[in-house]
Backbone as a chain_set.jsonl record, in Angstrom:
{"seq": "MAASQQDRSAKSAAKRKEFDEKELRHRVRPGIHQKLADLMEWHGIEEQAEAIQLLIINAHALGRDESTTALSIPRHDFTLSENVAQELYNEGARQAAGMDRRDT", "coords": {"N": [[-20.545, -12.304, -32.225], [-18.044, -9.836, -32.252], [-16.179, -8.527, -29.497], [-16.49, -5.183, -28.285], [-14.213, -2.376, -28.432], [-14.31, -0.982, -26.061], [-15.322, -2.935, -24.32], [-13.204, -4.777, -24.395], [-11.17, -3.2, -23.288], [-12.184, -2.78, -20.707], [-12.18, -5.401, -19.753], [-9.42, -5.938, -19.783], [-8.552, -4.046, -17.905], [-9.821, -5.024, -15.599], [-8.498, -7.447, -15.329], [-5.867, -6.575, -14.862], [-6.25, -5.377, -12.378], [-7.078, -7.569, -10.866], [-4.74, -9.133, -10.806], [-3.08, -7.456, -9.483], [-1.343, -5.729, -10.889], [1.346, -3.477, -11.511], [2.259, -0.42, -12.973], [5.266, 0.417, -14.461], [7.288, 3.126, -15.183], [9.877, 4.579, -17.03], [12.304, 6.823, -17.96], [14.867, 7.062, -20.349], [18.114, 7.868, -21.636], [19.5, 8.07, -24.985], [21.798, 6.3, -25.144], [21.406, 4.33, -23.152], [18.996, 3.289, -24.002], [19.849, 2.147, -26.4], [21.504, 0.127, -25.447], [19.61, -1.546, -24.239], [18.172, -2.214, -26.542], [20.161, -3.622, -27.915], [20.51, -5.848, -26.178], [17.974, -6.976, -26.45], [17.98, -7.646, -29.176], [20.129, -9.481, -29.286], [19.031, -11.605, -27.929], [16.65, -12.208, -29.122], [14.284, -10.904, -28.318], [11.297, -9.162, -28.516], [9.638, -7.341, -27.229], [9.943, -4.551, -25.124], [9.059, -4.451, -22.457], [9.008, -7.147, -21.776], [11.745, -7.778, -21.924], [12.778, -6.164, -19.866], [11.431, -7.237, -17.658], [12.524, -9.827, -17.665], [15.21, -9.23, -17.168], [15.008, -8.221, -14.549], [13.946, -10.459, -13.171], [15.992, -12.37, -13.592], [18.251, -11.083, -12.474], [17.404, -10.947, -9.842], [17.235, -13.667, -9.276], [19.891, -14.292, -9.077], [20.551, -13.605, -6.516], [21.304, -11.822, -3.44], [24.12, -11.237, -3.123], [25.406, -12.054, -5.556], [24.025, -10.564, -7.461], [25.019, -8.079, -7.196], [27.066, -7.258, -8.965], [25.642, -6.96, -11.374], [23.987, -4.856, -10.722], [25.582, -2.775, -9.93], [26.92, 0.509, -10.213], [28.56, 1.452, -13.088], [31.869, 2.552, -13.036], [34.412, 4.718, -14.165], [37.878, 4.317, -14.265], [40.145, 6.798, -13.358], [43.087, 8.346, -13.895], [45.437, 10.735, -13.16], [47.882, 12.177, -15.248], [51.416, 12.703, -14.754], [52.168, 15.229, -15.714], [49.73, 16.686, -15.811], [48.977, 16.512, -13.134], [51.072, 17.965, -11.952], [50.627, 20.477, -13.108], [48.102, 21.1, -12.023], [48.825, 21.201, -9.334], [50.637, 23.352, -9.377], [48.911, 25.428, -10.197], [47.157, 25.487, -8.014], [48.967, 26.25, -6.031], [49.637, 28.799, -6.961], [47.163, 30.081, -6.668], [46.845, 29.858, -3.915], [48.86, 31.495, -3.078], [47.8, 33.853, -3.69], [47.956, 34.778, -6.237], [46.601, 35.336, -9.319], [46.247, 33.372, -12.188], [46.063, 34.76, -14.571], [47.439, 36.976, -14.022], [50.078, 36.347, -14.197]], "CA": [[-20.21, -10.921, -32.424], [-16.782, -9.469, -31.618], [-16.286, -7.587, -28.379], [-16.126, -3.812, -28.64], [-12.959, -1.897, -27.83], [-14.618, -0.615, -24.679], [-15.42, -4.193, -23.568], [-11.842, -5.327, -24.27], [-10.442, -2.353, -22.342], [-12.713, -3.062, -19.366], [-11.7, -6.734, -19.382], [-7.992, -5.796, -19.487], [-8.433, -3.307, -16.643], [-10.216, -5.938, -14.52], [-7.429, -8.434, -15.199], [-4.741, -5.898, -14.206], [-6.609, -5.19, -10.974], [-7.099, -8.898, -10.249], [-3.371, -9.603, -10.596], [-2.363, -6.386, -8.774], [-0.258, -5.26, -11.754], [1.816, -2.113, -11.333], [2.89, 0.121, -14.178], [6.56, 1.039, -14.238], [7.692, 4.025, -16.267], [11.262, 4.965, -16.847], [12.853, 7.554, -19.104], [16.297, 6.818, -20.508], [18.791, 8.57, -22.724], [19.728, 7.182, -26.132], [22.797, 5.252, -24.898], [20.782, 3.257, -22.371], [17.998, 2.671, -24.879], [20.574, 1.309, -27.355], [21.951, -1.075, -24.731], [18.431, -2.411, -24.127], [17.901, -2.718, -27.896], [21.177, -4.648, -28.188], [20.147, -7.048, -25.413], [16.78, -7.559, -27.058], [18.384, -8.252, -30.451], [20.972, -10.642, -29.011], [18.254, -12.72, -27.369], [15.406, -12.389, -29.87], [13.146, -10.384, -27.564], [10.688, -8.087, -29.297], [8.933, -6.389, -26.359], [10.787, -3.966, -24.087], [8.562, -4.844, -21.135], [9.461, -8.521, -21.54], [13.183, -7.732, -21.661], [12.99, -5.585, -18.543], [10.98, -8.236, -16.678], [13.51, -10.906, -17.618], [16.392, -8.718, -16.483], [14.707, -8.158, -13.117], [13.812, -11.836, -12.666], [17.298, -13.042, -13.596], [19.116, -10.429, -11.49], [16.918, -11.375, -8.529], [17.586, -15.082, -9.109], [21.305, -14.373, -8.702], [20.652, -13.421, -5.073], [21.801, -10.537, -2.938], [25.546, -11.012, -3.376], [25.76, -12.213, -6.969], [23.398, -9.525, -8.282], [25.738, -6.829, -6.981], [27.76, -6.884, -10.194], [24.663, -6.517, -12.363], [23.331, -3.626, -10.298], [26.523, -1.738, -9.512], [27.068, 1.609, -11.163], [29.896, 1.372, -13.691], [32.727, 3.715, -12.807], [35.606, 4.742, -14.992], [39.099, 4.654, -13.55], [40.707, 8.045, -13.847], [44.4, 8.583, -13.327], [46.083, 11.935, -13.68], [49.274, 12.042, -15.673], [52.318, 13.537, -13.957], [52.123, 16.606, -16.217], [48.482, 17.313, -15.384], [49.041, 16.632, -11.678], [51.977, 19.062, -11.652], [49.948, 21.717, -13.494], [47.082, 21.361, -11.001], [49.525, 21.608, -8.114], [51.157, 24.707, -9.594], [47.779, 26.356, -10.201], [46.716, 25.608, -6.627], [49.973, 27.029, -5.302], [49.474, 30.205, -7.387], [45.948, 30.608, -6.042], [47.087, 29.968, -2.475], [49.746, 32.636, -2.874], [47.053, 35.054, -4.005], [48.274, 35.192, -7.604], [45.703, 34.814, -10.344], [47.029, 32.899, -13.329], [46.053, 35.79, -15.595], [48.401, 38.014, -13.632], [51.464, 35.89, -14.404]], "C": [[-18.944, -10.594, -31.64], [-17.022, -8.458, -30.511], [-15.848, -6.197, -28.838], [-14.811, -3.438, -27.955], [-13.17, -1.553, -26.365], [-14.698, -1.869, -23.803], [-14.031, -4.803, -23.348], [-11.024, -4.527, -23.262], [-10.886, -2.627, -20.909], [-12.208, -4.413, -18.869], [-10.22, -6.677, -19.008], [-7.776, -5.097, -18.158], [-8.774, -4.205, -15.459], [-9.113, -6.971, -14.266], [-6.216, -7.816, -14.493], [-5.017, -5.717, -12.715], [-6.562, -6.526, -10.235], [-5.689, -9.378, -9.91], [-2.481, -8.554, -9.922], [-1.147, -5.907, -9.579], [0.059, -3.803, -11.455], [2.481, -1.666, -12.622], [4.193, 0.796, -13.784], [6.882, 1.917, -15.444], [9.104, 4.496, -15.975], [11.751, 5.667, -18.106], [14.357, 7.312, -19.151], [16.835, 7.642, -21.662], [19.136, 7.566, -23.817], [20.733, 6.054, -25.894], [22.222, 4.058, -24.149], [19.752, 2.529, -23.233], [18.68, 1.744, -25.882], [21.066, 0.026, -26.694], [20.793, -2.065, -24.57], [18.102, -3.019, -25.486], [18.898, -3.811, -28.272], [20.835, -5.95, -27.468], [18.953, -7.758, -26.049], [17.134, -8.261, -28.367], [19.186, -9.526, -30.216], [20.149, -11.856, -28.607], [16.886, -12.893, -28.014], [14.161, -11.94, -29.12], [12.593, -9.178, -28.318], [10.032, -7.011, -28.44], [9.859, -5.883, -25.261], [10.357, -4.404, -22.69], [9.024, -6.26, -20.788], [10.944, -8.543, -21.201], [13.462, -7.219, -20.256], [12.557, -6.563, -17.452], [11.994, -9.354, -16.545], [14.788, -10.457, -16.914], [16.176, -8.676, -14.974], [14.65, -9.557, -12.512], [15.173, -12.507, -12.554], [18.28, -12.403, -12.62], [18.701, -10.865, -10.08], [17.304, -12.824, -8.257], [19.054, -15.262, -8.724], [21.497, -14.225, -7.194], [21.305, -12.101, -4.718], [23.256, -10.285, -3.34], [25.901, -11.059, -4.859], [25.153, -11.122, -7.853], [24.099, -8.179, -8.137], [26.429, -6.353, -8.252], [26.783, -6.323, -11.215], [24.057, -5.165, -12.002], [24.285, -2.533, -9.821], [26.649, -0.691, -10.614], [28.466, 1.533, -11.753], [30.662, 2.68, -13.471], [33.953, 3.596, -13.705], [36.802, 5.076, -14.105], [39.689, 5.903, -14.181], [42.025, 8.281, -13.136], [44.999, 9.819, -13.978], [47.499, 11.625, -14.124], [50.119, 12.952, -14.789], [52.251, 14.993, -14.388], [50.878, 17.333, -15.724], [48.49, 17.504, -13.872], [49.936, 17.809, -11.284], [51.333, 20.41, -11.972], [48.867, 22.084, -12.479], [47.732, 21.836, -9.696], [50.021, 23.045, -8.243], [50.033, 25.741, -9.562], [47.261, 26.57, -8.783], [47.675, 26.44, -5.801], [49.864, 28.507, -5.668], [48.257, 30.831, -6.708], [46.154, 30.805, -4.545], [47.966, 31.168, -2.153], [49.052, 33.947, -3.215], [47.341, 35.588, -5.409], [47.282, 34.547, -8.553], [46.548, 34.436, -11.545], [47.115, 33.967, -14.403], [47.04, 36.905, -15.283], [49.834, 37.611, -13.932], [51.887, 35.979, -15.838]], "O": [[-18.789, -11.025, -30.497], [-17.943, -7.643, -30.576], [-14.952, -6.057, -29.671], [-14.366, -4.106, -27.021], [-12.302, -1.806, -25.53], [-14.201, -1.872, -22.677], [-13.719, -5.283, -22.259], [-10.273, -5.1, -22.473], [-10.056, -2.698, -20.002], [-11.85, -4.554, -17.699], [-9.805, -7.295, -18.028], [-6.92, -5.501, -17.371], [-8.1, -4.159, -14.43], [-8.836, -7.322, -13.119], [-5.608, -8.45, -13.631], [-4.12, -5.886, -11.888], [-6.063, -6.603, -9.112], [-5.469, -9.963, -8.849], [-1.27, -8.745, -9.805], [-0.065, -5.704, -9.027], [-0.833, -3.0, -11.181], [3.177, -2.44, -13.279], [4.223, 1.641, -12.889], [6.757, 1.482, -16.589], [9.47, 4.771, -14.832], [11.613, 5.132, -19.206], [15.035, 7.351, -18.124], [16.091, 8.057, -22.55], [19.071, 6.356, -23.601], [20.535, 4.949, -26.4], [22.52, 2.91, -24.477], [19.653, 1.302, -23.196], [18.156, 0.672, -26.187], [21.048, -1.039, -27.31], [20.97, -3.27, -24.744], [17.788, -4.206, -25.575], [18.521, -4.814, -28.879], [20.865, -7.025, -28.068], [18.931, -8.983, -26.165], [16.638, -9.356, -28.636], [18.949, -10.54, -30.874], [20.516, -12.994, -28.902], [16.052, -13.643, -27.508], [13.096, -12.536, -29.274], [13.343, -8.283, -28.708], [9.886, -5.875, -28.891], [10.484, -6.672, -24.553], [11.198, -4.693, -21.839], [9.386, -6.538, -19.645], [11.358, -9.253, -20.284], [14.291, -7.779, -19.54], [13.239, -6.703, -16.437], [12.296, -9.789, -15.434], [15.379, -11.22, -16.15], [17.062, -9.054, -14.207], [15.239, -9.808, -11.461], [15.477, -13.138, -11.542], [19.069, -13.113, -11.996], [19.554, -11.12, -9.23], [17.66, -13.171, -7.131], [19.419, -16.267, -8.114], [22.508, -14.677, -6.654], [21.79, -11.369, -5.581], [23.575, -9.211, -3.849], [26.622, -10.193, -5.354], [25.72, -10.793, -8.895], [23.802, -7.242, -8.878], [26.379, -5.167, -8.577], [27.07, -5.311, -11.855], [23.658, -4.41, -12.888], [23.842, -1.482, -9.358], [26.498, -0.993, -11.798], [29.453, 1.548, -11.017], [30.138, 3.769, -13.702], [34.454, 2.501, -13.96], [36.747, 6.002, -13.296], [39.721, 6.036, -15.405], [42.067, 8.4, -11.912], [45.056, 9.925, -15.203], [48.226, 10.895, -13.45], [49.597, 13.865, -14.15], [52.273, 15.894, -13.55], [50.964, 18.473, -15.268], [48.057, 18.545, -13.379], [49.593, 18.569, -10.378], [51.469, 21.367, -11.211], [48.731, 23.252, -12.115], [47.242, 22.759, -9.045], [49.848, 23.854, -7.332], [50.186, 26.808, -8.966], [46.96, 27.697, -8.391], [47.253, 27.242, -4.968], [49.983, 29.373, -4.802], [48.313, 31.966, -6.234], [45.697, 31.794, -3.973], [47.837, 31.781, -1.094], [49.629, 35.022, -3.056], [47.001, 36.728, -5.723], [47.149, 33.323, -8.574], [47.494, 35.151, -11.873], [48.135, 34.075, -15.083], [47.426, 37.677, -16.161], [50.723, 38.463, -13.922], [53.02, 35.633, -16.17]]}, "num_chains": 1, "name": "protein.A"}
């Protein structure tokens, strides 16, 4: 006779407790979800939990120094053009002189 759903759930719960499993939950926006989906597609992974576990295991295997690149927050370089820098300077000078731009 097949085990009931309740029996299967109890067995799963006991197994999770035995192996001290922790549940991780994380909410992401669509762009991040798409990046995970891309990684999963590129490597033939069907389960998100498996992909996330592999990412953690492989980043950890790189070690403290090498994993820095994988875990650093991507930043965009931003350089002001001369025109924008001059406009910001002029606006600041107007404000410092007590002149509101709308008054000019």
